[in-house]
XYZ file of C-alpha atoms in Angstrom:
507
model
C 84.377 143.289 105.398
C 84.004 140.179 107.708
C 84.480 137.291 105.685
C 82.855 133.943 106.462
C 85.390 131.365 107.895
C 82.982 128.480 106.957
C 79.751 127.617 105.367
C 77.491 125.136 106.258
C 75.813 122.285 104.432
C 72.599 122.994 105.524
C 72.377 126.768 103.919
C 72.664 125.131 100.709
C 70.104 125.164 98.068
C 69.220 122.947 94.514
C 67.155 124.334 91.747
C 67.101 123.113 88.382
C 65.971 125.328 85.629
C 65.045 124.015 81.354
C 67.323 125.336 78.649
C 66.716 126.454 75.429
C 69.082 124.718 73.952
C 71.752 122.817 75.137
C 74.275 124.857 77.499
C 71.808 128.041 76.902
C 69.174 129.435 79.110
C 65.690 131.014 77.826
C 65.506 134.712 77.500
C 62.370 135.400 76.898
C 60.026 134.088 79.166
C 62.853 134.317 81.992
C 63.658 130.763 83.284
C 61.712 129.091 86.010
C 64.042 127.723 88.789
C 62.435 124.565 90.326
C 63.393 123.648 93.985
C 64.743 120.248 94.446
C 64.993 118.444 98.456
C 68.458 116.811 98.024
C 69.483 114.403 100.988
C 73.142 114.233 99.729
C 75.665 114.939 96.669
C 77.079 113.001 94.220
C 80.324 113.937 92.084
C 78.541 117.517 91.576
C 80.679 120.010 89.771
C 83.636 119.782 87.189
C 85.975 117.540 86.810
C 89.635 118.588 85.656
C 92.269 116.807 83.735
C 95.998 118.521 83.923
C 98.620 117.061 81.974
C 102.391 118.250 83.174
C 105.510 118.912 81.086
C 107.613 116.577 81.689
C 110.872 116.966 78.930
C 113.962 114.833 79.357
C 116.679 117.231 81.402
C 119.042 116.798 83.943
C 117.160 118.040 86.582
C 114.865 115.325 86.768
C 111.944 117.497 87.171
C 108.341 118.403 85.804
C 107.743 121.799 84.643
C 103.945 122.794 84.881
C 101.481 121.911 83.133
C 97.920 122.983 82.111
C 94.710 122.273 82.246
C 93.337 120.216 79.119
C 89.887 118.600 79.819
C 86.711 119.072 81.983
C 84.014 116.682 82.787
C 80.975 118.084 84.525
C 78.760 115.738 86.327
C 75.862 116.424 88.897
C 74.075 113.951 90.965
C 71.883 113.845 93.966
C 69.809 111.483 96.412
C 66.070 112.476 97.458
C 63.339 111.138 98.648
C 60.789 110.068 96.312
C 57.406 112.482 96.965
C 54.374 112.613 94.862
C 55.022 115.795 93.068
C 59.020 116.323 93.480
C 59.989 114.777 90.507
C 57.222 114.584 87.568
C 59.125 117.179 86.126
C 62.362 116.547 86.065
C 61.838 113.121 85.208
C 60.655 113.766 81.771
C 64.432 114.301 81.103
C 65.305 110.765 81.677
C 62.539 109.665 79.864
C 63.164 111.508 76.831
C 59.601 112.565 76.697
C 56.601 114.846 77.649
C 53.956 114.085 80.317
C 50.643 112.906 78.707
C 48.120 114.593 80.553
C 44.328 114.169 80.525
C 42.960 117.626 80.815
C 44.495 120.434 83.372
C 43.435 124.263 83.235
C 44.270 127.277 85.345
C 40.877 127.970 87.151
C 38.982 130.211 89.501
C 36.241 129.871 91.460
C 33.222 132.326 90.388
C 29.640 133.114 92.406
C 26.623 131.907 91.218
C 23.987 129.355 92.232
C 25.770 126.760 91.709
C 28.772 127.304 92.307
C 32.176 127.239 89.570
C 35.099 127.095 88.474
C 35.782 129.537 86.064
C 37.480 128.240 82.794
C 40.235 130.529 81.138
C 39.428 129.492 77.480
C 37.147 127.290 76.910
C 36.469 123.884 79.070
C 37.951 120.161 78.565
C 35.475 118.854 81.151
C 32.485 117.551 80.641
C 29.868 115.964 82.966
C 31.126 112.975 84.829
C 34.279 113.696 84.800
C 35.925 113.562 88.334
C 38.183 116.379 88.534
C 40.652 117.428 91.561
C 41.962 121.224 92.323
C 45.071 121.898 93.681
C 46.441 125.445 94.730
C 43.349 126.930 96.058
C 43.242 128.674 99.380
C 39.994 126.829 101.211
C 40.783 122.885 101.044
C 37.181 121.997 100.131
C 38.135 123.702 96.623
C 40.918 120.917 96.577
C 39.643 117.954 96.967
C 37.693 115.899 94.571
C 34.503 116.667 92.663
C 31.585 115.402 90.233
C 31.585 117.525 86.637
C 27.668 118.073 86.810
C 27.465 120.667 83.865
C 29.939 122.200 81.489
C 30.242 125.255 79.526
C 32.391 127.440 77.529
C 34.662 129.170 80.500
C 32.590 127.754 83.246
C 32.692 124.035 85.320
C 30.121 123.111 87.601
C 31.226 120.765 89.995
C 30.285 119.226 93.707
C 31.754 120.007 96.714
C 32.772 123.963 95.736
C 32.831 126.173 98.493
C 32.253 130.240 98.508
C 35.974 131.627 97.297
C 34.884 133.528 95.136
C 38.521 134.716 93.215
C 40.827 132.173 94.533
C 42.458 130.363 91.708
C 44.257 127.045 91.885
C 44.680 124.192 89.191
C 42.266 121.583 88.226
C 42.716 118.316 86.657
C 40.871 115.917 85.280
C 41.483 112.752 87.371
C 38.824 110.128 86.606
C 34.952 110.112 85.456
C 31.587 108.232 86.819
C 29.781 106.584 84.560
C 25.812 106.960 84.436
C 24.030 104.015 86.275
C 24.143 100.664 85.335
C 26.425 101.849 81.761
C 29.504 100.107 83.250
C 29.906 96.612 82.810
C 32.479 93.963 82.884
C 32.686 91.254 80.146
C 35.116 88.344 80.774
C 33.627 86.393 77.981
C 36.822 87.201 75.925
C 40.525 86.110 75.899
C 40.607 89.873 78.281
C 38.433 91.036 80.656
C 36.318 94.479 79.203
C 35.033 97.004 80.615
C 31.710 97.502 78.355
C 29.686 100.900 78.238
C 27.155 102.221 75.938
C 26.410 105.826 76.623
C 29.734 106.996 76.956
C 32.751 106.880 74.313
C 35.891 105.618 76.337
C 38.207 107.388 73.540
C 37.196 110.190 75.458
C 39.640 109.467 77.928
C 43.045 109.609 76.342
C 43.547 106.193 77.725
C 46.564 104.436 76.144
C 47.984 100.367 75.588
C 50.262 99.745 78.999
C 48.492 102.220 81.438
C 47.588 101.571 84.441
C 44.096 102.627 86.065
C 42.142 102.005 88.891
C 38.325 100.707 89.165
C 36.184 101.896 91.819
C 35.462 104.660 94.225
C 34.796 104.392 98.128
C 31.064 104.596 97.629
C 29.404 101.306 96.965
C 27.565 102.371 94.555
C 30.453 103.487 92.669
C 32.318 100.311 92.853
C 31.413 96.813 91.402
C 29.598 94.442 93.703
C 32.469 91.574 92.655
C 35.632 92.437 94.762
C 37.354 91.182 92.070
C 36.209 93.470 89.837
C 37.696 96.800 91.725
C 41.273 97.705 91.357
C 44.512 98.099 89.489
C 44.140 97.172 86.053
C 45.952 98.096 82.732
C 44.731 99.037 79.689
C 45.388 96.572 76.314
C 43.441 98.176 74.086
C 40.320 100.768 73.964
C 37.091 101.463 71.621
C 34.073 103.641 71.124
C 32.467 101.143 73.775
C 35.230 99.313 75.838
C 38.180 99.269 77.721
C 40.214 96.148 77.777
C 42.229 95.043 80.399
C 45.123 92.670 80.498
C 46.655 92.956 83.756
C 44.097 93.312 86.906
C 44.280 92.944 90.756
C 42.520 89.719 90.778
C 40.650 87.566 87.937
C 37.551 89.724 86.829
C 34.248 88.283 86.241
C 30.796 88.801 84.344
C 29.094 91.652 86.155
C 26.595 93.756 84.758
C 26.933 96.987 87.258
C 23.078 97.117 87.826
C 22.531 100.041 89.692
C 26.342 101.574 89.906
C 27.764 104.256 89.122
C 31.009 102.738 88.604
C 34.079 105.046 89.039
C 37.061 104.934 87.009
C 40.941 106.524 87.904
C 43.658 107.937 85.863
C 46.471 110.063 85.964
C 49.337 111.157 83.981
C 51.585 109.078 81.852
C 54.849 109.362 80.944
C 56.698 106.409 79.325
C 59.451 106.422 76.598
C 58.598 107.244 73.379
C 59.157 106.741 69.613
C 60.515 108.738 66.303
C 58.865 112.283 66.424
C 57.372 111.712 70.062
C 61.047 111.417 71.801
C 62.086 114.934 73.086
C 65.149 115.908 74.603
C 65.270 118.186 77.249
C 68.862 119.973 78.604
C 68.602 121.410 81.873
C 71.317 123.469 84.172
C 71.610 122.786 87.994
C 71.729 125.743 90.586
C 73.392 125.029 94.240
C 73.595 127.872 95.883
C 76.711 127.896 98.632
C 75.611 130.610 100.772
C 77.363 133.774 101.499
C 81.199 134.281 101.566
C 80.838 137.587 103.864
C 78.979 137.694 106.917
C 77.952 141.638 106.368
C 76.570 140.603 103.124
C 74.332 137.699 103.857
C 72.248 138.478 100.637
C 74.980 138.027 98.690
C 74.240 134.190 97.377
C 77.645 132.591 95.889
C 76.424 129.685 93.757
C 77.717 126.735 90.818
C 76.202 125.299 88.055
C 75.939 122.444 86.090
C 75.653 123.637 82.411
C 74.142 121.753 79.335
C 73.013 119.104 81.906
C 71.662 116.118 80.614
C 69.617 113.573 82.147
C 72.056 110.474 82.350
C 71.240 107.628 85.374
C 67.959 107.754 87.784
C 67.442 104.715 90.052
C 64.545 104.459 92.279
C 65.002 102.352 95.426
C 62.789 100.503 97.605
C 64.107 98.776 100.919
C 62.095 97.073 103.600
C 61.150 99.576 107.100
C 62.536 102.821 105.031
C 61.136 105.199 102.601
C 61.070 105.338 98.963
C 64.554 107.062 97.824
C 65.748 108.152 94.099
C 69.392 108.947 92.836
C 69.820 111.534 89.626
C 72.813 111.637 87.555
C 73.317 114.145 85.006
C 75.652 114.527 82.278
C 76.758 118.086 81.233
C 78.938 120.207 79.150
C 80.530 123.032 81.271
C 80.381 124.377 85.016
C 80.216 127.501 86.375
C 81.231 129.259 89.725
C 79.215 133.118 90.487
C 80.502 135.250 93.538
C 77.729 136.531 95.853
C 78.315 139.979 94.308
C 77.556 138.755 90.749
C 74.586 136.865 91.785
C 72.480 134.030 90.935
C 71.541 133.587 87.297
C 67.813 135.491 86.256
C 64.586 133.850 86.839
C 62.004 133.317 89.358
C 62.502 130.627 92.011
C 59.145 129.106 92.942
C 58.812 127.816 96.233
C 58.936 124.113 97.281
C 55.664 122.557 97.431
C 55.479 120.168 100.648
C 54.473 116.625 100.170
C 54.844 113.541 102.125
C 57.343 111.120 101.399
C 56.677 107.030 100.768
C 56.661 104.842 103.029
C 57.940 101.069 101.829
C 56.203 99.382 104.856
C 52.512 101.234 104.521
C 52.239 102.987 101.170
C 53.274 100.436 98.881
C 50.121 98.358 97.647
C 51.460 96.307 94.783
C 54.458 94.698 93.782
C 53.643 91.711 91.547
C 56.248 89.778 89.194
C 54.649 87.116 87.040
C 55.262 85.417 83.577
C 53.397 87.438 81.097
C 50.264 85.845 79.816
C 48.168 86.090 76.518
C 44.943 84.790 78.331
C 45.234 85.727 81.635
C 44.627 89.587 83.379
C 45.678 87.754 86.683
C 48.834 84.704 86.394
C 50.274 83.751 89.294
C 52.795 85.789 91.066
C 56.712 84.597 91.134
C 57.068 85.406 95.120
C 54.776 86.905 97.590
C 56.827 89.112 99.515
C 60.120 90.961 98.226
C 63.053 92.780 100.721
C 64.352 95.074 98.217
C 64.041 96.311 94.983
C 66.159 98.736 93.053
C 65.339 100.200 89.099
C 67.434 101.717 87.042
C 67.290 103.905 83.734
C 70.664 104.631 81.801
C 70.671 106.719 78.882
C 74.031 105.519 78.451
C 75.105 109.061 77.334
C 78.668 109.734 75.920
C 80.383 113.178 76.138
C 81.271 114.801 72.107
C 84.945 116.309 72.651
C 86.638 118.769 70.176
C 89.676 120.135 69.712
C 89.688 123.828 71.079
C 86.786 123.372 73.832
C 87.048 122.593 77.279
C 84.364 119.938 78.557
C 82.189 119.137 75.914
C 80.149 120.873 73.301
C 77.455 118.475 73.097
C 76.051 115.062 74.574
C 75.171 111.895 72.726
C 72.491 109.316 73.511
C 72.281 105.634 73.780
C 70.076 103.399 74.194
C 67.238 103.714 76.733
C 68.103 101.163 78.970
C 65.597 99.662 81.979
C 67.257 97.014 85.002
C 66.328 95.914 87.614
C 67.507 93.576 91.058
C 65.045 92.615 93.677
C 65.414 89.784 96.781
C 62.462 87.820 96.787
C 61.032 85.672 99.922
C 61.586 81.856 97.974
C 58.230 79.765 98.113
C 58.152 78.112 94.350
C 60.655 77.072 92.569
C 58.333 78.208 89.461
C 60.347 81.778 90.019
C 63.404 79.663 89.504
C 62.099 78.198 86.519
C 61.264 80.943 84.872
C 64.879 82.519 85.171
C 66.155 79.018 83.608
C 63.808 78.751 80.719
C 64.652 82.693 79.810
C 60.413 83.238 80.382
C 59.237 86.642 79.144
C 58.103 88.658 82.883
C 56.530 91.854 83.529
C 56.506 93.864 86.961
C 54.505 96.204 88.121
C 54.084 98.034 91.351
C 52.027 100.591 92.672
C 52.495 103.306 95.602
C 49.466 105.137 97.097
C 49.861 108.325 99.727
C 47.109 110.755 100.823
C 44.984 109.732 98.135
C 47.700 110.085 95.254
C 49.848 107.800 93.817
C 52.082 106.525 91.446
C 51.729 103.068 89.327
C 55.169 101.978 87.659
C 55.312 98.667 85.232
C 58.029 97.094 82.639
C 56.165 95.158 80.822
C 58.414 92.799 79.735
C 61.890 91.835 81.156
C 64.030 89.015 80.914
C 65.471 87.099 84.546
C 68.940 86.558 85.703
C 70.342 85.394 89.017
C 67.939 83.173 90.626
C 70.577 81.005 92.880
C 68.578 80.350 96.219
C 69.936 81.760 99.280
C 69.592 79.679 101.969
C 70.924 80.575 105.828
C 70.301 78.503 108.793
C 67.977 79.895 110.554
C 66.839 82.471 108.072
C 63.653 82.208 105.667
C 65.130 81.068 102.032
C 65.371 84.043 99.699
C 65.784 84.115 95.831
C 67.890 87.359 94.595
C 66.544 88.152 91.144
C 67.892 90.412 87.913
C 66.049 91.862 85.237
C 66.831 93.636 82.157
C 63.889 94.900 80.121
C 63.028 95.011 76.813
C 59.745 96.351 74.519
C 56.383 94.425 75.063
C 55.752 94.453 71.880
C 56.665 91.062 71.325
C 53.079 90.684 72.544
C 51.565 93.384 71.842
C 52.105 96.143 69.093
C 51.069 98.692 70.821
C 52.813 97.781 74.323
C 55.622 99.592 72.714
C 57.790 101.056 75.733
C 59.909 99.751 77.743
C 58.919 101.776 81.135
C 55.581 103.440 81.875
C 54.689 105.342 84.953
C 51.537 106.650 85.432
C 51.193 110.245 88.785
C 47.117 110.120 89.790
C 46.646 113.217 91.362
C 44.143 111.726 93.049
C 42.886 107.699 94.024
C 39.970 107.063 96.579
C 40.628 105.233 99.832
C 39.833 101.661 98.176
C 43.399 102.213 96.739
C 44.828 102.635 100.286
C 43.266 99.803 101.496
């Protein structure tokens, strides 16, 4: 047999697949082998520690020695796409995705047309709900709940497919005319309704949402009133906002069907709520004989946990993320044993973002008890870098190589950004220790993702100033729970994936 005198980078292949427990894969269903888009490798593989004999003798010479330890260590660099990494990042977050409502659907004839509900329906009219999966793209985009039923949605915008199936979420709702109205009477700005209960919407303290729809009719007729805001608190009646794109006024909504956005949350958790998950890492190496090019020689990363993410932002570039995981073994399989059992899905495209055109928000401002919309710190920013650290520590025993478990720390949030200098208020703050929150917000293809810490505490701050050059402030943050401010407000790091935002979002 010809065997291969090299193999290339670019054959290689990452998958990541859920254990069972830690350093053990499921059985029963088979494991599910997600495809990862890595742009480059970080210390992936084992580690190992020899220690030599080395007795006093005449000879002056070692004897050998053996092998005694093993750290195993995977990390990667990709970009950062709307669906690549919802997944995978509920590792690092010790926690499961909140989602509203999402069912496995088909689309059924009739007059109107429907989506055909598996068991049962969490829709309900006015809900705005997006598919995803189906073969015509009309079936894809977004729709208007206008009738539910046990097994069956009726929705706008359907096409005739009848049989193709796809996935539809619930991504929003409309109210009825004139129900939605803004109150800034209050300390916070409230969304007010009266025929519809805004419990409804699984809406929690610290996520983000988004007012308005590209219609004018479905958006308020005060700018100021459409946009990012974030929830404080919700009722039978009201939504209550305490951060918001601008300062909201009075505005009764006569005649609007005001439309309301939300997506996904995943934040860290508390007591019962925190979940671990172990994972192991697949990189296929290609095939070591060239008559055999089936024959897939991979390594994995065993008992992987998730140990360091950082997400990076830098000005003219794209949005890029590093993963670092922590495991307990690795593992080498020839081409003729095979890759380990399981199906491999394959990768689903999306577009990458884009830190000059797809990032809408980035605000930093002293946290207020009276104010949805303080004053920012800065207006414009270079660069910004977080990073989450489980601060993980590898258990060692006597009689195993590597480890046989992982410990976790503390759930721990940073942050550095470069700011363009035009107050020293931003300087102030970092002297008088001031209590911040950040938030930022990234919008693609109508999709996006909304990321805020709210609360985090300034260091740095020493202006930087170049002839010649614009004066620049680099700034570092370390976070802490909001709720010093808010019971409720308390996480440290909450990210909310809309599957889908209208075009006001983009602009």
């Amino acid at each position: 047999m010809a065997t291969a005198l090299k193999i290339a980078s670019n054959i290689t292949g990452l998958r990541f697949a859920e254990e069972e427990s830690i350093g053990v894969l499921p059985t029963s269903p088979a494991p599910v082998w997600y495809p990862l888009e890595p742009n480059s490798y970080d210390d992936f593989g084992g580690e190992l520690t020899r220690i030599a004999r080395n007795p006093i003798n005449p000879s002056r010479q070692r004897k050998k020695g053996n092998i005694v330890d093993l750290d195993s260590s995977g990390g990667f660099e990709t970009d950062l796409t709307q669906e690549n990494l919802q997944r995978i990042l509920q590792g690092f977050f010790f926690a499961d995705l909140r989602t509203k409502s999402e069912k496995s659907v088909a689309v059924i004839s009739g007059s109107p047309l429907a989506y055909q509900v598996t068991a049962g329906t969490d829709f309900e009219a006015g809900d705005l709900i997006a598919g995803k999966g189906f073969v015509s793209s009309a079936n894809n985009g977004l729709g208007l709940v206008t009738a539910s039923a046990s097994g069956s949605v009726t929705r706008t915008g359907l096409v005739a497919a009848t049989g193709q199936s796809g996935i539809v979420s619930r991504v929003g709702y409309q109210f009825a005319s004139g129900d939605a109205e803004i109150d800034a009477s209050g300390v916070f700005p409230r969304l007010v309704t009266t025929a519809k209960d805004c419990t409804d919407f699984g809406l929690i303290p610290g996520e983000f949402c988004f007012l308005g729809g590209d219609a004018s009719i479905t958006q308020f007729a005060t700018v100021a009133n459409n946009g990012w805001v974030r929830v404080k608190s919700v009722g039978t009646d009201f939504i209550e906002f305490d951060k918001a794109s601008d300062t909201m006024v009075t505005d009764a909504g006569t005649g609007k069907t005001i439309r309301l956005f939300f997506g996904r949350v995943l934040k860290n958790e508390l007591g019962t709520t925190i979940k671990r998950r172990t994972y192991q890492l697949e990189r296929t190496l290609g095939a070591s004989e060239t008559t055999q090019p089936t024959q897939i020689q991979s390594e994995y990363i065993v008992g992987a946990v998730p140990s360091e993410f950082e997400l990076t932002l830098n000005t003219a570039d794209k949005a890029t993320c590093s993963l670092m995981f922590m495991g307990t073994d690795n593992e080498q399989r020839s081409g003729v044993t095979g890759v380990k059992a399981g199906s491999r899905p394959a990768l689903v495209e999306s577009d990458m973002f884009n830190t000059s055109s797809d990032i809408k928000r980035t605000k930093l401002a002293v946290v207020s008890n009276n104010n949805e919309a303080p004053l920012p710190l800065f207006g414009f920013i270079t660069e910004l870098t977080m990073t989450i650290n489980n601060n993980l520590e590898p258990n060692k025993a006597i009689g195993v190589l590597g480890s046989f478990e992982v410990t976790e720390g503390t759930f721990q949030i940073d942050a550095s950004m470069t700011a363009y200098f035009s107050d020293v208020a931003a300087v102030q703050a970092v002297r008088n220790n001031s209590d911040v929150t950040l938030d930022f917000h990234m919008v693609q293809g109508n999709a996006g993702i909304s990321i805020d810490i709210p609360m985090i505490g300034l260091g740095d701050g020493r202006l930087n100033v170049e002839q010649d050059q614009a004066i620049t402030l680099p700034l570092s943050a370390e976070a802490g729970t909001g709720a010093k401010y808010d019971p409720n407000m308390d996480h440290t790091l909450l990210m909310v994936f809309y599957d889908y935002l209208p075009d006001l979002a983009d602009a």
